Short mmCIF file of C-alpha atoms in Angstrom, two decimals:
data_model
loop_
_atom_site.label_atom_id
_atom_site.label_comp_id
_atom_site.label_asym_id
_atom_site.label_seq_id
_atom_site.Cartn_x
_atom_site.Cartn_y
_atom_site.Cartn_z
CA UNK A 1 281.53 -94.26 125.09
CA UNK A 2 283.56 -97.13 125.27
CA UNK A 3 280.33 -99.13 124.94
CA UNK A 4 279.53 -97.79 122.02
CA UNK A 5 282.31 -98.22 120.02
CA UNK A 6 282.49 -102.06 120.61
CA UNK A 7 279.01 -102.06 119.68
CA UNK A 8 279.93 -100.44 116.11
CA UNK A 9 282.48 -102.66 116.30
CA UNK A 10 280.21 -105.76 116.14
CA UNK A 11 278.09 -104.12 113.52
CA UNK A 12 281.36 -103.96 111.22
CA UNK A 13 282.68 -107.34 112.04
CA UNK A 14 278.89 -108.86 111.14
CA UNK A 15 278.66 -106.76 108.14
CA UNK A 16 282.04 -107.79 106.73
CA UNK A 17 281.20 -111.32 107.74
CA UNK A 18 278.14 -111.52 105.08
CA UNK A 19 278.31 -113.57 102.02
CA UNK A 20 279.13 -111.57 99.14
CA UNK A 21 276.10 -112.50 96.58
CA UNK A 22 277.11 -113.76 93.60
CA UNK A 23 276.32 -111.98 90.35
CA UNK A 24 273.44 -112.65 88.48
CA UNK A 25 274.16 -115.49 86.10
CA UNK A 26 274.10 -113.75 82.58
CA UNK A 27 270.32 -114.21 80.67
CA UNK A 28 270.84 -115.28 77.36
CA UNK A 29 268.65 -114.02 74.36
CA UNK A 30 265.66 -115.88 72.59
CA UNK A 31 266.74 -117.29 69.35
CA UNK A 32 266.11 -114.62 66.31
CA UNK A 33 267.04 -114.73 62.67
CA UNK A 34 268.94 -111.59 60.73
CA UNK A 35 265.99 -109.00 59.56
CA UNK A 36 265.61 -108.55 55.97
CA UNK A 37 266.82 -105.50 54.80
CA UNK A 38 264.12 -102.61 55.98
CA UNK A 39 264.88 -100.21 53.54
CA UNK A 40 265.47 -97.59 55.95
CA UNK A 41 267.86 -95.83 57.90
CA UNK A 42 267.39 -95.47 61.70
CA UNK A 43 267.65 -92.54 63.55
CA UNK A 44 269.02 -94.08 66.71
CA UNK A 45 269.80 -97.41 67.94
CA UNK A 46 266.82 -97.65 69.91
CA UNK A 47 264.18 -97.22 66.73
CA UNK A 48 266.38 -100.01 65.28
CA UNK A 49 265.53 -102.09 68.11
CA UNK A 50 262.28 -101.57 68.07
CA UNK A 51 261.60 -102.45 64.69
CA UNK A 52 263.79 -105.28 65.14
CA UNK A 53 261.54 -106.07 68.05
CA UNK A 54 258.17 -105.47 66.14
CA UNK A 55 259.60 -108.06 63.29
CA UNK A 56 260.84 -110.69 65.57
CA UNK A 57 264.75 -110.53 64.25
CA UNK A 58 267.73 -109.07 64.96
CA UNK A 59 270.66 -107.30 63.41
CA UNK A 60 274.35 -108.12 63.90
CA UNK A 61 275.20 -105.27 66.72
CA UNK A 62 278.22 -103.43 68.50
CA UNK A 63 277.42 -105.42 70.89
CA UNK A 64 277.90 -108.69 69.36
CA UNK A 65 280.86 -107.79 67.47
CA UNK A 66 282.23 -106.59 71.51
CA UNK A 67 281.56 -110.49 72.49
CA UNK A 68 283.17 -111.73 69.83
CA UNK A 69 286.47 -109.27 70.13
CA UNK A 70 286.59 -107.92 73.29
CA UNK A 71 289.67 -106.33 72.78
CA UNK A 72 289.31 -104.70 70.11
CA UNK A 73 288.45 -100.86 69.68
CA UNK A 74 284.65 -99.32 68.56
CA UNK A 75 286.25 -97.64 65.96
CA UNK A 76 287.36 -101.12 64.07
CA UNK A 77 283.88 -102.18 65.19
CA UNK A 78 281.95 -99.27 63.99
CA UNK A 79 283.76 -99.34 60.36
CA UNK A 80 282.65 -102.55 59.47
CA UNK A 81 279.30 -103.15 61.21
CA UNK A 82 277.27 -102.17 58.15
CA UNK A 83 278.96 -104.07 55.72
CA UNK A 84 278.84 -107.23 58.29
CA UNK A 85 274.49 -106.40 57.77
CA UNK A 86 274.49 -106.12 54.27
CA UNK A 87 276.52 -109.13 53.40
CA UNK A 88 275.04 -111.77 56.51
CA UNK A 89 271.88 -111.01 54.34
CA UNK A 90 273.37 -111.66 51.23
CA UNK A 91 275.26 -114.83 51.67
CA UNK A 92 272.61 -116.25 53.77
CA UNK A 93 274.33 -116.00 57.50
CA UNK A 94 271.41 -115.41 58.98
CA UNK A 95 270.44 -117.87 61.91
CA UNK A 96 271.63 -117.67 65.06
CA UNK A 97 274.40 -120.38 65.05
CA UNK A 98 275.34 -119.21 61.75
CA UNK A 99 275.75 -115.72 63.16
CA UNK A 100 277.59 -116.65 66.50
CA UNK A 101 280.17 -119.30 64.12
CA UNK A 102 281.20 -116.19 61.42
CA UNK A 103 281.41 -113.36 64.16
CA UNK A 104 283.84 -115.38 66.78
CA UNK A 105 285.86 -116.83 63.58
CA UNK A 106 285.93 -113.27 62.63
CA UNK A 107 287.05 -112.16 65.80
CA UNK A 108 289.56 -114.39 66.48
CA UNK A 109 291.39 -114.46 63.02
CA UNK A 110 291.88 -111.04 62.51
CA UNK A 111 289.29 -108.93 64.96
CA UNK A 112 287.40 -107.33 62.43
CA UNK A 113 290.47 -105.78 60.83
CA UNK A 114 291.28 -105.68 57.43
CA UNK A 115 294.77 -107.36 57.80
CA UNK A 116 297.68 -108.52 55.40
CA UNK A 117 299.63 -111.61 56.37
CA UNK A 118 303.20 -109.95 56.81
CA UNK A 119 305.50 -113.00 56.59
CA UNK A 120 308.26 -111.74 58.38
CA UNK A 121 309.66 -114.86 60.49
CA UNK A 122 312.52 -115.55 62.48
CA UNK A 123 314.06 -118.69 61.80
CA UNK A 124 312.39 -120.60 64.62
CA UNK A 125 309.17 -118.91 64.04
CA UNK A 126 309.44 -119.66 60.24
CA UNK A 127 310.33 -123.48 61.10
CA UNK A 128 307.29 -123.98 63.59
CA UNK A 129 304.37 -122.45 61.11
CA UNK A 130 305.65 -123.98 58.01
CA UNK A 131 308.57 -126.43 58.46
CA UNK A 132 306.98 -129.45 59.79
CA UNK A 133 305.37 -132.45 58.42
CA UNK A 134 301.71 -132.42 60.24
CA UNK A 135 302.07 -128.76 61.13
CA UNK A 136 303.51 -127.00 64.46
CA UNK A 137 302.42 -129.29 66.97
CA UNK A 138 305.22 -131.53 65.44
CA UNK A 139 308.07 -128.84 65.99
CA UNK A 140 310.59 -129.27 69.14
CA UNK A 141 311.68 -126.02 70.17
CA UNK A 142 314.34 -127.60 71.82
CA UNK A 143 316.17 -129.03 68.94
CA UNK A 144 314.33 -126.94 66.42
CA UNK A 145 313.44 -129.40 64.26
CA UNK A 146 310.58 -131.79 63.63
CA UNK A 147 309.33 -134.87 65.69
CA UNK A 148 307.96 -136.37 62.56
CA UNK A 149 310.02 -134.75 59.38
CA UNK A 150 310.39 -132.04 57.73
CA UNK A 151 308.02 -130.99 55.13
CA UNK A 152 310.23 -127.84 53.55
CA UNK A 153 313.65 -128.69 54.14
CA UNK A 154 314.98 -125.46 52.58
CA UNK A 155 313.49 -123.51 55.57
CA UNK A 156 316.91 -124.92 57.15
CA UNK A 157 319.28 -125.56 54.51
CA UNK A 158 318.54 -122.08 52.69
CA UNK A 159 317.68 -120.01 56.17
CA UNK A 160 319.22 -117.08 55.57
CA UNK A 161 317.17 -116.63 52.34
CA UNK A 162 313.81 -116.67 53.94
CA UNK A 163 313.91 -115.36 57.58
CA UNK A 164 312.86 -112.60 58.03
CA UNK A 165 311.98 -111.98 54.04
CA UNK A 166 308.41 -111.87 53.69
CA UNK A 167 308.65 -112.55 50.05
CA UNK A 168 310.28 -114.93 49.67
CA UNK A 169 308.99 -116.87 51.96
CA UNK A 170 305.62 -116.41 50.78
CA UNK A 171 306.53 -117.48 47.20
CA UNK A 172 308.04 -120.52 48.93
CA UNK A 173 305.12 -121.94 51.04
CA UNK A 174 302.51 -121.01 49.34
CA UNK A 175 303.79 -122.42 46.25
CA UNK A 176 302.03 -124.82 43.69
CA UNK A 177 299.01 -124.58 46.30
CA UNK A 178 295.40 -123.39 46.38
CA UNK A 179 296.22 -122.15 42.37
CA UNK A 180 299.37 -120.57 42.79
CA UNK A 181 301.89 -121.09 40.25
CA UNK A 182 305.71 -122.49 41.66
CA UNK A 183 308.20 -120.28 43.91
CA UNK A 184 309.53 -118.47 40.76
CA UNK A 185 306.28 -117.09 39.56
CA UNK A 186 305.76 -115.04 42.63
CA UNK A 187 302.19 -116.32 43.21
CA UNK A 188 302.61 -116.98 46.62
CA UNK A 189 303.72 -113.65 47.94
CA UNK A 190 300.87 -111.83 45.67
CA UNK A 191 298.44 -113.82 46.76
CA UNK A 192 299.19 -114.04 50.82
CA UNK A 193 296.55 -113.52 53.48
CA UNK A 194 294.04 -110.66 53.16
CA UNK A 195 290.99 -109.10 54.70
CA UNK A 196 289.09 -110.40 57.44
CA UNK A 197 289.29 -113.81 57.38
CA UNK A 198 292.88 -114.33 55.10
CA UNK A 199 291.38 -115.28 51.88
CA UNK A 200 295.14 -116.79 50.00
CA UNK A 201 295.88 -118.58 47.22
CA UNK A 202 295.10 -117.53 43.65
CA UNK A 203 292.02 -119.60 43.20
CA UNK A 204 290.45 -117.74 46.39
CA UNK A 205 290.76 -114.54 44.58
CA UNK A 206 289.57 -115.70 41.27
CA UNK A 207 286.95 -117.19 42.79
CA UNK A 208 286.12 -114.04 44.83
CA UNK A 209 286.94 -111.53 42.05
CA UNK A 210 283.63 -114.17 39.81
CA UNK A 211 281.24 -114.04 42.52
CA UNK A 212 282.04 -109.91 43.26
CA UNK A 213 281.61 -109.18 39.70
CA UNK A 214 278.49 -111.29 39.06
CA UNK A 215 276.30 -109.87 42.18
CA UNK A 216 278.21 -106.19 41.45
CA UNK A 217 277.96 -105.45 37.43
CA UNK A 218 278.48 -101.55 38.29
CA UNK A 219 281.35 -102.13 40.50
CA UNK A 220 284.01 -104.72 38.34
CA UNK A 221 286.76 -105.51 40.38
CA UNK A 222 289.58 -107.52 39.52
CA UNK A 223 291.11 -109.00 42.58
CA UNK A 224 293.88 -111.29 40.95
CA UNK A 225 295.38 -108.35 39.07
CA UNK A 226 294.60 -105.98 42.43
CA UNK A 227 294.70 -108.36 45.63
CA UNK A 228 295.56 -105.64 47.76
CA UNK A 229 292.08 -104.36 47.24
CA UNK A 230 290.91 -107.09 49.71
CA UNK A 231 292.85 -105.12 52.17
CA UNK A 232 292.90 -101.96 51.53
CA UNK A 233 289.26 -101.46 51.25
CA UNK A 234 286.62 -102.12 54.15
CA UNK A 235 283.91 -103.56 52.21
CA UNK A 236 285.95 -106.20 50.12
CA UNK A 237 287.83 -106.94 53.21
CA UNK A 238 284.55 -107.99 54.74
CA UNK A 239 282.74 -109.39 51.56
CA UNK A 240 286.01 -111.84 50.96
CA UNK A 241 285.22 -113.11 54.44
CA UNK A 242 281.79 -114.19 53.34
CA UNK A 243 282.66 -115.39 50.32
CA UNK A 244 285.90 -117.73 51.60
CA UNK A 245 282.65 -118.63 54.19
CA UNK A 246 280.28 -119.80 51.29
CA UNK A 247 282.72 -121.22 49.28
CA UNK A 248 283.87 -123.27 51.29
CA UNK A 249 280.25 -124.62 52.10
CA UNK A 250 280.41 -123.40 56.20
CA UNK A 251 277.18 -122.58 56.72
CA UNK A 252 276.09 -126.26 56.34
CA UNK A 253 279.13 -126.75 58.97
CA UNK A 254 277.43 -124.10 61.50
CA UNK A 255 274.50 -125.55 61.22
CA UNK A 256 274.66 -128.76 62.31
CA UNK A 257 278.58 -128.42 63.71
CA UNK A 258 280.92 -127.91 66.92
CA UNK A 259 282.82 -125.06 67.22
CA UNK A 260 285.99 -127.57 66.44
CA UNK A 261 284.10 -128.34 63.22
CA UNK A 262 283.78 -124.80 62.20
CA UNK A 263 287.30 -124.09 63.50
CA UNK A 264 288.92 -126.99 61.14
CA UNK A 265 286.70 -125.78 58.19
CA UNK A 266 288.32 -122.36 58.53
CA UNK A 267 291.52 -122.54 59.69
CA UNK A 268 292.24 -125.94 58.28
CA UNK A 269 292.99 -127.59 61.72
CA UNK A 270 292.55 -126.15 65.48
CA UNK A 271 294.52 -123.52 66.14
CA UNK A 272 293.24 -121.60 68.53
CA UNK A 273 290.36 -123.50 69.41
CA UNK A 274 289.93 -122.53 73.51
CA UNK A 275 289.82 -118.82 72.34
CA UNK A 276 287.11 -119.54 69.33
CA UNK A 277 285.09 -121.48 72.05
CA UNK A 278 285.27 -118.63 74.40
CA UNK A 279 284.23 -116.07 71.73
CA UNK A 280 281.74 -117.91 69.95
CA UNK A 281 279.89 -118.88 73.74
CA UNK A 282 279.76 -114.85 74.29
CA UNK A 283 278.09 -114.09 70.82
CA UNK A 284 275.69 -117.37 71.11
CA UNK A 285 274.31 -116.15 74.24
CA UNK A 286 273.07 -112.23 72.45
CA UNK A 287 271.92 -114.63 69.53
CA UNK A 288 269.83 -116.98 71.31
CA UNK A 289 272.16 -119.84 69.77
CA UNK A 290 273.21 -123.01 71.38
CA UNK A 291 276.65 -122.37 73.83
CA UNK A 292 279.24 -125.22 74.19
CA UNK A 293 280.53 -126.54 77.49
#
């Protein structure tokens, strides 16, 4: 008995003594382009596949949009998938480093939501974002102030008017810029960030309202009398994104870019840039698209 029970004994130690094997290093996807529009509606997911499959392309999936914002719930995913289809094909995001670029952008500036920019600062909060010359990586926490100036000095001397008032901070920063008119006219505020990828400033929504209006003359919008429409409703939410995308000429950028390229075009520096990197490496591997070490 006692024999026996060493022998077992062994067979555990051995056993636990194994190397674990490693998991399977993840197989990334052959490069496809977006499929034209079939014309149909599928059934299930795996008769989309297939003809996907049979056409040599791909659609933008739950899947994808999962890489690209992992935390983020099927619902949010689910409500904008179709529009994300319609208007890849339609504003020509449709290779595979174009795709992988707009869905981690996507997913990191707002995770697919259709968001407004709330504003609503604390004091040190309000000084980091917008109080510096040469943006926050210039603010000391410490003394709360700049390292290299201040760029709205009024953010200090006037505090107690702007923390923690969305309006009028937003009429403050985001005055005489991107179209807006000065602090008084209220521009800046009206205008603030919206929809998936914070299309601000009044010449973004002119510019969206003209393109909406010429590619939809059954559906006239107007988006500078209405901005909250680019919130408030899924499909503008997501069609602003592809617009600000276009206009601002990113698909050349995707094309031939870095992720830090694409990041600066967007966000206007590189905020975030670790997390974009991480995102857009998970959605270039289901896309076949080149990933960035």
């Amino acid at each position: 008995m006692l024999r026996r029970l060493m022998a077992l004994l062994a067979m555990l130690v051995l056993c636990t003594a194994l190397p674990v094997r490693a998991a399977a290093q993840q197989q990334c996807a052959q490069p496809r382009n977006l499929c034209a529009d079939p014309q149909m509606c599928f059934m299930t997911q795996k008769a989309q596949d297939d003809w996907a499959d049979a056409h040599n392309c791909t659609f933008i999936t739950m899947q994808m949009l999962e890489a690209a914002d992992p935390d983020g719930s099927s619902a949010t995913h689910e409500a904008v998938l179709g529009y994300l289809n319609k208007f890849a094909r339609e504003y020509a995001v449709n290779t595979p480093a174009r795709m992988a670029h707009f869905l981690s952008q996507i997913g990191h500036e707002s995770g697919f939501q259709a968001t407004t920019e709330s504003l609503s600062y604390s004091a040190k909060r309000m000084h980091q974002i917008f109080g510096c010359k040469g943006g926050p990586k210039n603010y000391s926490a410490a003394q709360d102030d700049c390292t290299k100036g201040r760029l709205r000095d009024k953010l200090w001397t006037q505090q107690s008017d702007y923390e923690h008032n969305a309006e009028n901070l937003g009429n403050y920063v985001y005055a005489n810029r991107n179209g807006n008119g000065d602090e008084a006219s209220g521009d800046g505020y009206k205008y603030r960030g919206r929809g998936l990828i914070q299309l601000t400033g009044r010449t973004n929504y002119q510019g969206f309202q003209d393109r909406h209006n010429a590619l939809n003359p059954d559906d006239q919008q107007s988006f500078i009398d209405h901005p909250e429409l680019v919130a408030d409703n899924t499909e503008y939410a997501v069609e602003s994104a592809f617009y600000f995308w276009d206009a601002h000429g990113i698909n050349a950028t995707a094309d031939t870019g870095t992720v830090k390229d694409v990041t600066e075009a967007v966000n206007g520096g590189t905020n975030g840039y670790d997390d974009r990197k991480k995102r857009y490496n998970a959605v270039a591997c289901l896309l076949g698209a080149t990933q960035e070490t």
